[in-house]
Coordinates of C-alpha atoms and ligand atoms in Angstrom, one line a residue:
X1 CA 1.5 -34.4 61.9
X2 CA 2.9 -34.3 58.3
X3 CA 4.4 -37.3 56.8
X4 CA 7.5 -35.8 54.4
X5 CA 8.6 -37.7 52.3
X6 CA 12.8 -38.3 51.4
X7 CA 13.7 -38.8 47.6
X8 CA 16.8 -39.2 47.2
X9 CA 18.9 -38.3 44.3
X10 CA 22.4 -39.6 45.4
X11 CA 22.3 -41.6 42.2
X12 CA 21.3 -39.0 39.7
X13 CA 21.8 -36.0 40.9
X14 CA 24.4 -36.5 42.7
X15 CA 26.3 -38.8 40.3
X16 CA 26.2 -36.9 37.4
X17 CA 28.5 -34.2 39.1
X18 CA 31.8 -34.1 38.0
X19 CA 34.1 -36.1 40.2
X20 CA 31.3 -38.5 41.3
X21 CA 31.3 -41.3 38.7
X22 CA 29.8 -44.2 40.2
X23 CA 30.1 -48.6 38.8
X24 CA 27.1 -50.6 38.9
X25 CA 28.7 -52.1 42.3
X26 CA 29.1 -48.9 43.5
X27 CA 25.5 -48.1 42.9
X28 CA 23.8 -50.6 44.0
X29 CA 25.8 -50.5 47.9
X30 CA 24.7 -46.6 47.4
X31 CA 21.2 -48.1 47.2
X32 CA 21.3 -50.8 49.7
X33 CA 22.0 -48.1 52.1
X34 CA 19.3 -46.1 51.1
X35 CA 17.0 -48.6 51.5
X36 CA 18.0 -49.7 55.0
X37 CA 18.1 -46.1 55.9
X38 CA 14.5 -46.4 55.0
X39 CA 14.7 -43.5 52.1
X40 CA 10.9 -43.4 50.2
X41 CA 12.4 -42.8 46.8
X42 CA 15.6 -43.7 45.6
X43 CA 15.8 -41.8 42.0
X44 CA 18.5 -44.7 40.4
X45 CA 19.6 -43.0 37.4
X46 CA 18.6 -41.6 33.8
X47 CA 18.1 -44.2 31.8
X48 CA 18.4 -42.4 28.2
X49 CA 21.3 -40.8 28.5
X50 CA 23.7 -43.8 29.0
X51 CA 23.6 -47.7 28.3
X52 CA 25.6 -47.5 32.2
X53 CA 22.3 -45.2 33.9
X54 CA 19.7 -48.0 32.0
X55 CA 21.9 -51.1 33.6
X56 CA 21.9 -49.2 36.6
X57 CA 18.5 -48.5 37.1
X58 CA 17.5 -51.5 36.4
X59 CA 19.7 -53.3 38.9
X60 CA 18.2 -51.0 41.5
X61 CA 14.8 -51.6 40.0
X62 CA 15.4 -55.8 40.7
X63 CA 17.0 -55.1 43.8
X64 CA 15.2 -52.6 45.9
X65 CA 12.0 -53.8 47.8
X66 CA 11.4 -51.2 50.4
X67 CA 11.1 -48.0 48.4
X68 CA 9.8 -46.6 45.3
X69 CA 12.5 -46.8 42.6
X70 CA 11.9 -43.7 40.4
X71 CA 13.4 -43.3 36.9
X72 CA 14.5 -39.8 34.8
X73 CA 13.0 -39.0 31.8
X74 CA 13.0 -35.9 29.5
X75 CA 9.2 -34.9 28.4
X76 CA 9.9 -37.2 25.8
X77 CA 8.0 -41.0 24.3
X78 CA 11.4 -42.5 23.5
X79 CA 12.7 -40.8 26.6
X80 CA 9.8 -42.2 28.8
X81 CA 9.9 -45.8 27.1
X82 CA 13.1 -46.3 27.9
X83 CA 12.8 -45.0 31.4
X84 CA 9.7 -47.6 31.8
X85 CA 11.8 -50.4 30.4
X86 CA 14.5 -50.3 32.9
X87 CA 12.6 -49.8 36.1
X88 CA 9.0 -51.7 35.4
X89 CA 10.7 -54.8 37.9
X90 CA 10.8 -52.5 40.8
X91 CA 8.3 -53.2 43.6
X92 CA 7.1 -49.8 43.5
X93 CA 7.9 -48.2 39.9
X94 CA 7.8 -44.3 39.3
X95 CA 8.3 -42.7 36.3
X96 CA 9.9 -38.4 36.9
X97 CA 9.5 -36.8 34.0
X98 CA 10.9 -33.0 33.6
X99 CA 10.1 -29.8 31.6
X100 CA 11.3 -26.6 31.5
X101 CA 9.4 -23.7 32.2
X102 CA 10.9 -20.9 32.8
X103 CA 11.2 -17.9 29.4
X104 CA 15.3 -18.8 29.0
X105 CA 15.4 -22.6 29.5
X106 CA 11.8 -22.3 27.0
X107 CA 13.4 -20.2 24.5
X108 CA 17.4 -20.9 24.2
X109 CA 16.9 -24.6 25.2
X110 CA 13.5 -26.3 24.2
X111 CA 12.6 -23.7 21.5
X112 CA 9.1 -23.7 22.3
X113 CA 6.7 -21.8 22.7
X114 CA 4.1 -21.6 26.3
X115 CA 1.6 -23.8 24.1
X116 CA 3.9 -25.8 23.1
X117 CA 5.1 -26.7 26.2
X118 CA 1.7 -27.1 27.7
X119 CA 1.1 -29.4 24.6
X120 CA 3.8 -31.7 25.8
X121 CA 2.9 -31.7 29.0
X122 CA -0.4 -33.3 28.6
X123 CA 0.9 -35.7 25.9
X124 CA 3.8 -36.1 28.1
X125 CA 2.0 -37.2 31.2
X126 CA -0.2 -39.3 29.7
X127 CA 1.8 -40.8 27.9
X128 CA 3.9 -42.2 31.0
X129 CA 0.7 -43.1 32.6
X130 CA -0.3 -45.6 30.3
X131 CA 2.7 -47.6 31.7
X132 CA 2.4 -46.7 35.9
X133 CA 0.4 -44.3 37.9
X134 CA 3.6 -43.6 39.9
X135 CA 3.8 -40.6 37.4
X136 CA 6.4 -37.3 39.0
X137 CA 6.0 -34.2 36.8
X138 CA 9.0 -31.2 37.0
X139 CA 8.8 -27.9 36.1
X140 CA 12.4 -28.1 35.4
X141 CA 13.6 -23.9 36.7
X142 CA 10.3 -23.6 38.2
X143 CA 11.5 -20.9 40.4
X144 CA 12.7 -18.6 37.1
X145 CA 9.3 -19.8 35.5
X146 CA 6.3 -16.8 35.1
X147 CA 3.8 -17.5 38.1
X148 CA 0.7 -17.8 35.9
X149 CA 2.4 -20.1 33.3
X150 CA 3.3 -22.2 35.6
X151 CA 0.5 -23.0 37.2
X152 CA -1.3 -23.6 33.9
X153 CA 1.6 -26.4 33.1
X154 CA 1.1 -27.8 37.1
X155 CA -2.8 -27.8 36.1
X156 CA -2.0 -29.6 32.6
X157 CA 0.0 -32.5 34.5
X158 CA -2.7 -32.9 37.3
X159 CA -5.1 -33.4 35.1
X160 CA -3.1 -35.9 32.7
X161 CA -2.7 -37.5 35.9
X162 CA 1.0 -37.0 37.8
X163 CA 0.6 -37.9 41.0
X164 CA 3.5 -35.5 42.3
X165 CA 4.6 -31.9 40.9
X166 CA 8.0 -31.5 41.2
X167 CA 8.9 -27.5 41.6
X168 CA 13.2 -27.3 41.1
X169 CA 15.0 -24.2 42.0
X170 CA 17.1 -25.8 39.5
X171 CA 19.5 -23.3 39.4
X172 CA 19.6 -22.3 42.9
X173 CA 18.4 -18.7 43.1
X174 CA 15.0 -18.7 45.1
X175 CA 15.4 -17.7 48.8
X176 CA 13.4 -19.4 51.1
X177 CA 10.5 -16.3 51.2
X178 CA 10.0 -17.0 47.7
X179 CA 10.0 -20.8 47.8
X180 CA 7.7 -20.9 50.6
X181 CA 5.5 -18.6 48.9
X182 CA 5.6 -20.2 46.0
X183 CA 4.0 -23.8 47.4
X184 CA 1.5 -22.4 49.2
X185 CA 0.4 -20.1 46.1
X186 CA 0.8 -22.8 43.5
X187 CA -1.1 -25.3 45.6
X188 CA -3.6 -23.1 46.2
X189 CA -4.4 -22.4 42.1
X190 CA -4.2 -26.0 41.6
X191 CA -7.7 -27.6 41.2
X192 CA -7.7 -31.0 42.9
X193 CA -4.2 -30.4 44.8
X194 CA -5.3 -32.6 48.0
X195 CA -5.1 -35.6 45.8
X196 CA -1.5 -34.7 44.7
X197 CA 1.9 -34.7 46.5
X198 CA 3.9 -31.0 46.0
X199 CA 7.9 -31.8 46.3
X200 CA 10.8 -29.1 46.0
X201 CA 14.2 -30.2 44.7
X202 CA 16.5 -27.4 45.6
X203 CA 20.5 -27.0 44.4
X204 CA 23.1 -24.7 46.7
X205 CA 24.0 -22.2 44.4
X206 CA 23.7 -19.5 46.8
X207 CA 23.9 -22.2 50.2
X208 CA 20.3 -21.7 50.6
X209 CA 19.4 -25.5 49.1
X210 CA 18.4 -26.7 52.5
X211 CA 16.7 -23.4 53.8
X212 CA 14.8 -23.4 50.5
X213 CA 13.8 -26.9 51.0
X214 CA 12.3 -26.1 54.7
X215 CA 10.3 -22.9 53.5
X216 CA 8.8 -25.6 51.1
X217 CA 7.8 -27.8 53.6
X218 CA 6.5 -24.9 55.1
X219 CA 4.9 -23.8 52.1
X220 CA 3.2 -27.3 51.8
X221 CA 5.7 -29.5 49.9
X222 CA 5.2 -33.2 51.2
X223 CA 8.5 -34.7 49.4
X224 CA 11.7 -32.8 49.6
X225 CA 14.5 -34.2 47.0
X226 CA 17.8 -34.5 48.1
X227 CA 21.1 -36.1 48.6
X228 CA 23.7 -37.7 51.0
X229 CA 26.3 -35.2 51.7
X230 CA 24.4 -32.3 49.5
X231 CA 26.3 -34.2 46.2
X232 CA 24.7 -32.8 43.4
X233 CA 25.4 -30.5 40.1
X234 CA 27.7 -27.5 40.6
X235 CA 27.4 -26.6 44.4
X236 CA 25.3 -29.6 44.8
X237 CA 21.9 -30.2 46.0
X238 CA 20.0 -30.1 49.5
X239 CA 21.8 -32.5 51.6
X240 CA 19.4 -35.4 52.6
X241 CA 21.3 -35.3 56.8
X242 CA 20.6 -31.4 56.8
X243 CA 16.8 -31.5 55.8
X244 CA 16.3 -34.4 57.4
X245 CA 17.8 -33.6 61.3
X246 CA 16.8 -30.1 61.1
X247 CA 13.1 -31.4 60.9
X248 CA 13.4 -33.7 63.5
X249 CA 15.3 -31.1 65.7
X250 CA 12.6 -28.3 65.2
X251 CA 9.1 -29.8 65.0
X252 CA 8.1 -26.7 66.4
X253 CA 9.1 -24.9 63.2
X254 CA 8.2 -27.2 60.8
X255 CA 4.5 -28.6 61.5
X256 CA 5.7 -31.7 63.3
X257 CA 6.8 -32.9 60.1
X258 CA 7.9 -36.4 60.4
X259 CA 9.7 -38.6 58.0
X260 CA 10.0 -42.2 58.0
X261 CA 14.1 -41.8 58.1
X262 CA 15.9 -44.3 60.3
X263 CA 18.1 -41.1 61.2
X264 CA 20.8 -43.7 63.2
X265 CA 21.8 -44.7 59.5
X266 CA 22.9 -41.2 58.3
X267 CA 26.4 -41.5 59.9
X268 CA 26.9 -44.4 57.9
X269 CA 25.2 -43.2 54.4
X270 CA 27.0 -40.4 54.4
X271 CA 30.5 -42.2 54.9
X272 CA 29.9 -44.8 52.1
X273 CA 29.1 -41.9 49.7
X274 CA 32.3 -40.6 50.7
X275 CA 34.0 -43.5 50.0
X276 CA 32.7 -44.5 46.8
X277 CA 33.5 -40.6 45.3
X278 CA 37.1 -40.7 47.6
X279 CA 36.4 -37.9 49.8
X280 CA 35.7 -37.4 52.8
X281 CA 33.4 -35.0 54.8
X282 CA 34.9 -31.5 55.5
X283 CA 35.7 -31.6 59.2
X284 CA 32.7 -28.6 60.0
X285 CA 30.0 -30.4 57.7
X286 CA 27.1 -29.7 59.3
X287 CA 26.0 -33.4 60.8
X288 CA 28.4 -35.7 59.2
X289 CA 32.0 -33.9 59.9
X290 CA 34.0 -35.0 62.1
X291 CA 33.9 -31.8 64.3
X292 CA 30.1 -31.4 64.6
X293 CA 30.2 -32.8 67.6
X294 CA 33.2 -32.2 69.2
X295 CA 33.8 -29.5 71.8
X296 CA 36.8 -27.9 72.2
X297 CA 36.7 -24.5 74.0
X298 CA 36.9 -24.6 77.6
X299 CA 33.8 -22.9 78.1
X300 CA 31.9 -25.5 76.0
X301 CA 33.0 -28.1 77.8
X302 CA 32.2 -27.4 80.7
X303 CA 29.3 -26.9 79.8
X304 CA 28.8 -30.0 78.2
X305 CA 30.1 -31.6 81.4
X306 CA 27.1 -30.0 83.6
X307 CA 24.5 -30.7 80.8
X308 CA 25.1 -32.0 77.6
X309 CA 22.3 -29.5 76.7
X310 CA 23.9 -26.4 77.0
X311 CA 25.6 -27.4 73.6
X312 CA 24.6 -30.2 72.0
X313 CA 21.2 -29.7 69.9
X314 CA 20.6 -33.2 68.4
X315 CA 22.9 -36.5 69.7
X316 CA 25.4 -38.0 67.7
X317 CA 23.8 -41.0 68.5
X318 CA 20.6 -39.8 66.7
X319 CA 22.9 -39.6 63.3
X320 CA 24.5 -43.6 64.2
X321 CA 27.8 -41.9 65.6
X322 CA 29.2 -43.8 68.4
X323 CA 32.1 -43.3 70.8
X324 CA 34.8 -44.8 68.8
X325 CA 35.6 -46.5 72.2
X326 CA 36.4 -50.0 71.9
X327 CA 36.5 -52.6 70.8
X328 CA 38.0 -55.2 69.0
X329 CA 41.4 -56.7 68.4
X330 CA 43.1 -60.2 68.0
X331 CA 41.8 -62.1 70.6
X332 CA 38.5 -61.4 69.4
X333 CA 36.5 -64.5 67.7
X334 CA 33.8 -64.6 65.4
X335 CA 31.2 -64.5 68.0
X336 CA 32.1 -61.0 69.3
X337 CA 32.8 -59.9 65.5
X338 CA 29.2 -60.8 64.7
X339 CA 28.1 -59.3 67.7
X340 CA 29.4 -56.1 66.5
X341 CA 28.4 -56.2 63.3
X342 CA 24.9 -56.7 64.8
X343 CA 24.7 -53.6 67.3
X344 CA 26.1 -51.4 64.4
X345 CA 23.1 -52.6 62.3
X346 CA 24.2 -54.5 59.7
X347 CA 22.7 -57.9 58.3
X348 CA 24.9 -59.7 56.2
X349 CA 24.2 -62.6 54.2
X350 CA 26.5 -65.7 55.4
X351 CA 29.4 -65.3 52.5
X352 CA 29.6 -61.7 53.0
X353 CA 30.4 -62.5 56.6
X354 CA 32.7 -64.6 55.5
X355 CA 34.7 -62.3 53.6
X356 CA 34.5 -59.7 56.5
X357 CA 35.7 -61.8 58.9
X358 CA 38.4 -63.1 57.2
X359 CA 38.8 -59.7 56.4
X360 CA 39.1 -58.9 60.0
X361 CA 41.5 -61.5 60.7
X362 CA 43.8 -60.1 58.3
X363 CA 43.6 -56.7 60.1
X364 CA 43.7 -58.3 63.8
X365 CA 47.6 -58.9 62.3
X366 CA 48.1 -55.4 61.5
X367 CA 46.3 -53.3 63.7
X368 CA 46.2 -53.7 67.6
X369 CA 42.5 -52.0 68.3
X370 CA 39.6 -52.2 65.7
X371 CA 37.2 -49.6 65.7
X372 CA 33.7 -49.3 64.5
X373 CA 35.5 -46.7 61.5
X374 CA 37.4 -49.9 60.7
X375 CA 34.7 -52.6 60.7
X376 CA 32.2 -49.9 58.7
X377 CA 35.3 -49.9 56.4
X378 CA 35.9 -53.7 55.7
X379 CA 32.0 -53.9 55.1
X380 CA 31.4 -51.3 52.6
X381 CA 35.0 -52.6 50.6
X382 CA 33.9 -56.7 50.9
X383 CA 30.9 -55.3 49.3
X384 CA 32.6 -53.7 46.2
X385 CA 34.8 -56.1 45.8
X386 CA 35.6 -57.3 42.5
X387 CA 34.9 -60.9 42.4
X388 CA 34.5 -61.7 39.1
X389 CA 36.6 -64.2 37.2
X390 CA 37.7 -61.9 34.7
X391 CA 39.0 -59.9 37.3
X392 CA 43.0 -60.3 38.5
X393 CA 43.5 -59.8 42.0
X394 CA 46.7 -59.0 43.9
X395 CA 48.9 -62.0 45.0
X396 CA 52.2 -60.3 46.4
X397 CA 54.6 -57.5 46.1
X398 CA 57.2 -55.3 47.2
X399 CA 59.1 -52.4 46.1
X400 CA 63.1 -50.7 46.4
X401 CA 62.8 -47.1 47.5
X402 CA 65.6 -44.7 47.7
X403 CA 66.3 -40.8 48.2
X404 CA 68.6 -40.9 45.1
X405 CA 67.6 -44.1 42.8
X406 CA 64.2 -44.4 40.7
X407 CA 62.2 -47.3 42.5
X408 CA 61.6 -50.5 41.3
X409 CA 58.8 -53.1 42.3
X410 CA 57.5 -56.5 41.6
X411 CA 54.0 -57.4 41.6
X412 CA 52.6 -60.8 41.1
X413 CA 48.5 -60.6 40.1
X414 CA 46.4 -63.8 40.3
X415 CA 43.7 -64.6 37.0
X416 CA 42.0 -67.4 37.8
X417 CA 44.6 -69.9 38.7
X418 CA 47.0 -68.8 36.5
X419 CA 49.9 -66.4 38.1
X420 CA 51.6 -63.8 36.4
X421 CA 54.7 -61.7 37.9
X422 CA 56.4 -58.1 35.9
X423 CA 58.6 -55.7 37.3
X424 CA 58.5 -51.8 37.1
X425 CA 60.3 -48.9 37.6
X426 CA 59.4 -45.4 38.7
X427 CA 59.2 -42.1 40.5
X428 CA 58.1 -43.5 43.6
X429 CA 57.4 -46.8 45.0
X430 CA 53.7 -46.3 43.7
X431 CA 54.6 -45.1 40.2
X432 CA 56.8 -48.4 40.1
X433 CA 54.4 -50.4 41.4
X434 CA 51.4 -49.3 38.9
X435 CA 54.3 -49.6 36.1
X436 CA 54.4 -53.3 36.6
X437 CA 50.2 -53.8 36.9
X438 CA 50.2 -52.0 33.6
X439 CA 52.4 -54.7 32.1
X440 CA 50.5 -57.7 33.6
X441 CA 47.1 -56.5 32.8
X442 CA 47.8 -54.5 29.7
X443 CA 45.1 -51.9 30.1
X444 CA 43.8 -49.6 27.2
X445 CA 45.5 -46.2 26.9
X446 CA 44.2 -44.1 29.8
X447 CA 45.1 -41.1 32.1
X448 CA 44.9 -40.3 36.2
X449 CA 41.7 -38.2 37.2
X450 CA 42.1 -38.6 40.8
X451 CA 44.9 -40.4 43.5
X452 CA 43.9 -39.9 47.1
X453 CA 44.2 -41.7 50.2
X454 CA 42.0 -41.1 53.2
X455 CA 42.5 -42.2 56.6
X456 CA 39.3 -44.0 58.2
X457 CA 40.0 -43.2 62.1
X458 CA 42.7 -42.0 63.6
X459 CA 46.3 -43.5 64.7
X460 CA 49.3 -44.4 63.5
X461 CA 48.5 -47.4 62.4
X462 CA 45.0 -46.1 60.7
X463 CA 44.1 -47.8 58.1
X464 CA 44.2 -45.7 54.5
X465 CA 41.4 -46.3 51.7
X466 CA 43.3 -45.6 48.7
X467 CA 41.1 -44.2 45.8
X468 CA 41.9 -44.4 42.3
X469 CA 40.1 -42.8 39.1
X470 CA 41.0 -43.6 35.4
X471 CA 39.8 -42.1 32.9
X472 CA 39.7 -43.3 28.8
X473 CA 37.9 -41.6 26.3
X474 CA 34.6 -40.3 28.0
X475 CA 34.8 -43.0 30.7
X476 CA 36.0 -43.0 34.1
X477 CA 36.6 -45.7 35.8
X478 CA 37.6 -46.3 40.1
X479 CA 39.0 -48.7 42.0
X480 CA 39.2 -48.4 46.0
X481 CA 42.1 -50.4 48.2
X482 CA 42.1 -50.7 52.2
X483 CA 44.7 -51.6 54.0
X484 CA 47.4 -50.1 56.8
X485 CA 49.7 -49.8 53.8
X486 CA 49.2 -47.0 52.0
X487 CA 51.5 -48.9 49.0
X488 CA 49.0 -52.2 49.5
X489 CA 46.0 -49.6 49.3
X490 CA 47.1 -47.7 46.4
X491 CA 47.5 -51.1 44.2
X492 CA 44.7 -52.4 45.0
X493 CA 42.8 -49.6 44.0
X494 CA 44.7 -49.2 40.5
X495 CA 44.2 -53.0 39.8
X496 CA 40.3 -53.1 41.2
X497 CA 40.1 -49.2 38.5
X498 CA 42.1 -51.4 35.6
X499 CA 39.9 -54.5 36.2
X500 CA 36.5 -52.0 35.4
X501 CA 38.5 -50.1 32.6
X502 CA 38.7 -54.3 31.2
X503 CA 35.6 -55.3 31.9
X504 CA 33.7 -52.0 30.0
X505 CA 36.3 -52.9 27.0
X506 CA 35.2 -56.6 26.7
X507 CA 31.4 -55.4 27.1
X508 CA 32.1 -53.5 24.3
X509 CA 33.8 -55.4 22.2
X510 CA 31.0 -57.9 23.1
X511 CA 28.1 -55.6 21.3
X512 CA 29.8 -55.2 18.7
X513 CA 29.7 -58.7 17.5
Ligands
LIG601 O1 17.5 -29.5 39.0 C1 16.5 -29.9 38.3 O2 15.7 -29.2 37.9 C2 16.5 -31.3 38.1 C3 15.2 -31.9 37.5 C4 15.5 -33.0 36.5 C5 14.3 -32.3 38.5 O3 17.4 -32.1 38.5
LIG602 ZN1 18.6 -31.0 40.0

């Protein structure tokens, strides 16, 4: 049996895509998932490359008990420092350090020569060691890279001591002949390859990221890097739910390759990345859409009826999907409501509960049936809310909408104890409603990156997540709402996006005194 392992890049990776922004909030119920999905890295960010990614990873780092935490770092000391500083409090500290190999990235990027680059590999290495032995080294474009090279660069980080050689089709051009060729061949030159741990990290250039990733497993890879939902730079990288369930599908293929996954979590992971990004999967995603396990062709049921067999390769259940049948409504009490919470697998500390329930209550009023969707929802948004007492929170509104009249709405926000009311007036009831945040909370100049509201199951009286993204200067900044009110849902989104655009402008203005 081969134990694979599942490093997850969600938080790197995936997060440096455009569009996938995430707060440290955001982050860290990104890695509380991971870690109850039982993940064995969680890669939390680059540390260099923003004072944001360093918070971030360091948060995770204090956080995080049941995985290693690993941290980015260019081939570089001051690179590699500051990498060390922000993850040294994790249980389990690695430090992933990358390198180019290949002639274009060597030659147009790095400017270095082969020796120099085999120079800083050593120097590199060892220079990370002398903080952790949890050392990663990548041949950044490995699959581009001249065979021969680079297995004199993966013998120069074995023996400056990395404990795991990272080999990227960083740009996503191997197919999976090449890739599984390549492990077994670059293993087999390496001198002293038993001791170390071979991983692939594959992006979906030409939709081959998860294929690639296999035929590395194949090839003898032991640690496949990945993400929820495939998130990751252009078309995105291996998606963590595909690797993982085709393994467990077809140990007959792969080895009996075994991971230490809790796969009933994946249904859940993949819907908080969702969230947090404000998208939702594409109905024929493979695992996580809403239509890969539904069966509509007469044929297929009927088949399904006789033997669920015929059609159904892996069980929704496996994933932690589960007929949306019940469940709760009104006249449910606490009791029942923790009950739930319970079978669905969540553990939450006594105020959380709190907040969901009373949550709950809320929506008992609104909504006649609560689904698991619902209460997965309320969770993940008590989680990220803002709670801070800088933060202004809704109190009341309403708005005047007309086919022939600009709108107009008054909103009341709460700071503290102190209550502040404005009007505004605009295109639409939201437009007028966001009109009269702005002149409450009196934001900093800024502009819309993304409005969107998804539903979170199905009915007329659904509820909507409303997602909201600012952007000023460089910086984005989101703010999610929930609620059976699409109007309630889009203003809470703008004011919980206007309360992070605040907070990063007094944490500035703070560092600069
Ligand atoms: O795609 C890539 O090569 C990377 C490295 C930093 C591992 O993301
Ligand atoms: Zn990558």
């Amino acid at each position: 049996m081969n134990c694979i392992k599942i490093f997850d890049t969600t938080l790197r990776d995936g997060e440096q895509s455009p569009g996938c922004s995430m707060n440290l909030k955001e982050k860290l119920e990104i890695a509380h998932v991971l870690e109850k999905m039982r993940v064995d890295i969680i890669e939390a960010g680059f540390p260099i490359s923003s004072p944001g990614d360093f918070e971030a990873v360091e948060a995770v780092a204090g956080m995080i008990r049941d995985c290693t935490v690993a941290s980015l770092a260019r081939a570089r000391e001051k690179d590699i420092d500051i990498a060390w500083q922000a993850v040294k409090n994790a249980r389990d500290p690695r430090i992933h350090l990358f390198l180019a190999t290949s002639p274009l990235h060597m030659q147009y990027k790095l400017r270095m020569t082969g020796d120099e680059v085999i120079a800083c590999t050593d120097h590199m290495v060892r220079h990370a060691r002398k903080y952790v032995d949890n050392v990663e080294f990548s041949c950044e474009d490995a699959t581009r890279s001249d065979f021969d090279f680079l297995c004199r660069v993966v013998q120069t980080a074995v023996r400056a001591g990395a404990r795991v050689i990272n080999l990227p089709d960083t740009v996503g051009y191997a197919t999976p002949d090449e890739m599984r060729s390549l492990l077994a061949e670059v293993i087999a030159r390496t001198e002293g390859s038993h001791r170390i741990e071979f991983s692939v990290h594959c992006h979906n250039d030409l939709g081959m990221a998860v294929a690639n990733s296999l035929a590395g497993v194949q090839g003898g890879a032991r640690q496949i890097e990945c993400t929820i939902n495939g998130l990751g730079e252009r078309a995105g990288n291996a998606s963590l739910e595909e690797v993982v369930m085709a393994m467990h599908t077809r140990p007959d293929v792969y080895g009996g390759s075994i991971t230490r996954l809790d796969t009933t979590q994946i249904s859940r992971a993949s819907k908080t990345v969702y969230s947090v990004i404000g998208q939702t999967a594409p109905l024929n995603k493979p695992i996580v859409g809403r239509n890969a396990f539904l069966h509509e062709s007469g044929i297929h049921q009927h088949g399904i009826l006789a033997n669920k067999r015929t059609y159904e390769i892996l069980t929704p259940e496996a994933v932690g999907i589960h007929q949306d049948t019940l469940v709760l409504g009104k006249h449910s009490g606490r009791h029942a409501f923790e009950k739930r919470l319970e079978e669905l697998g969540y553990d939450l500390d006594p105020e959380e509960l709190n907040r969901c329930f009373d949550a709950f209550k809320d929506l008992c009023d609104k909504k006649k049936t609560i689904s698991d969707a619902d209460i997965e929802a309320l969770v993940t948004h008590s989680r990220v809310k803002d709670i801070d007492e800088n933060d202004y929170q809704l109190e009341w509104y309403s708005v005047h909408t007309t086919n022939h009249t600009k709108a107009t709405s008054t909103v009341c926000l709460k700071l503290g104890t102190e209550k502040f009311e404005a009007a505004g007036l605009g295109d639409g009831p939201i437009d007028a409603a966001f009109c009269a945040i702005d002149q409450i909370m009196k934001p900093a100049e800024h502009s819309f990156e993304l409005y969107r509201i998804n539903e979170i199951s199905q009915g007329q009286d659904t509820l909507g997540e409303a997602h909201v993204k600012i952007t000023c200067g460089n910086h984005s900044f989101s703010g999610r709402g929930l609620s059976t009110d699409i109007i309630e849902g889009s203003i809470l989104a703008y004011i919980s996006a206007v309360n992070h655009l605040k907070a990063y402008v007094r944490r500035q203005a703070d560092q600069n005194h």
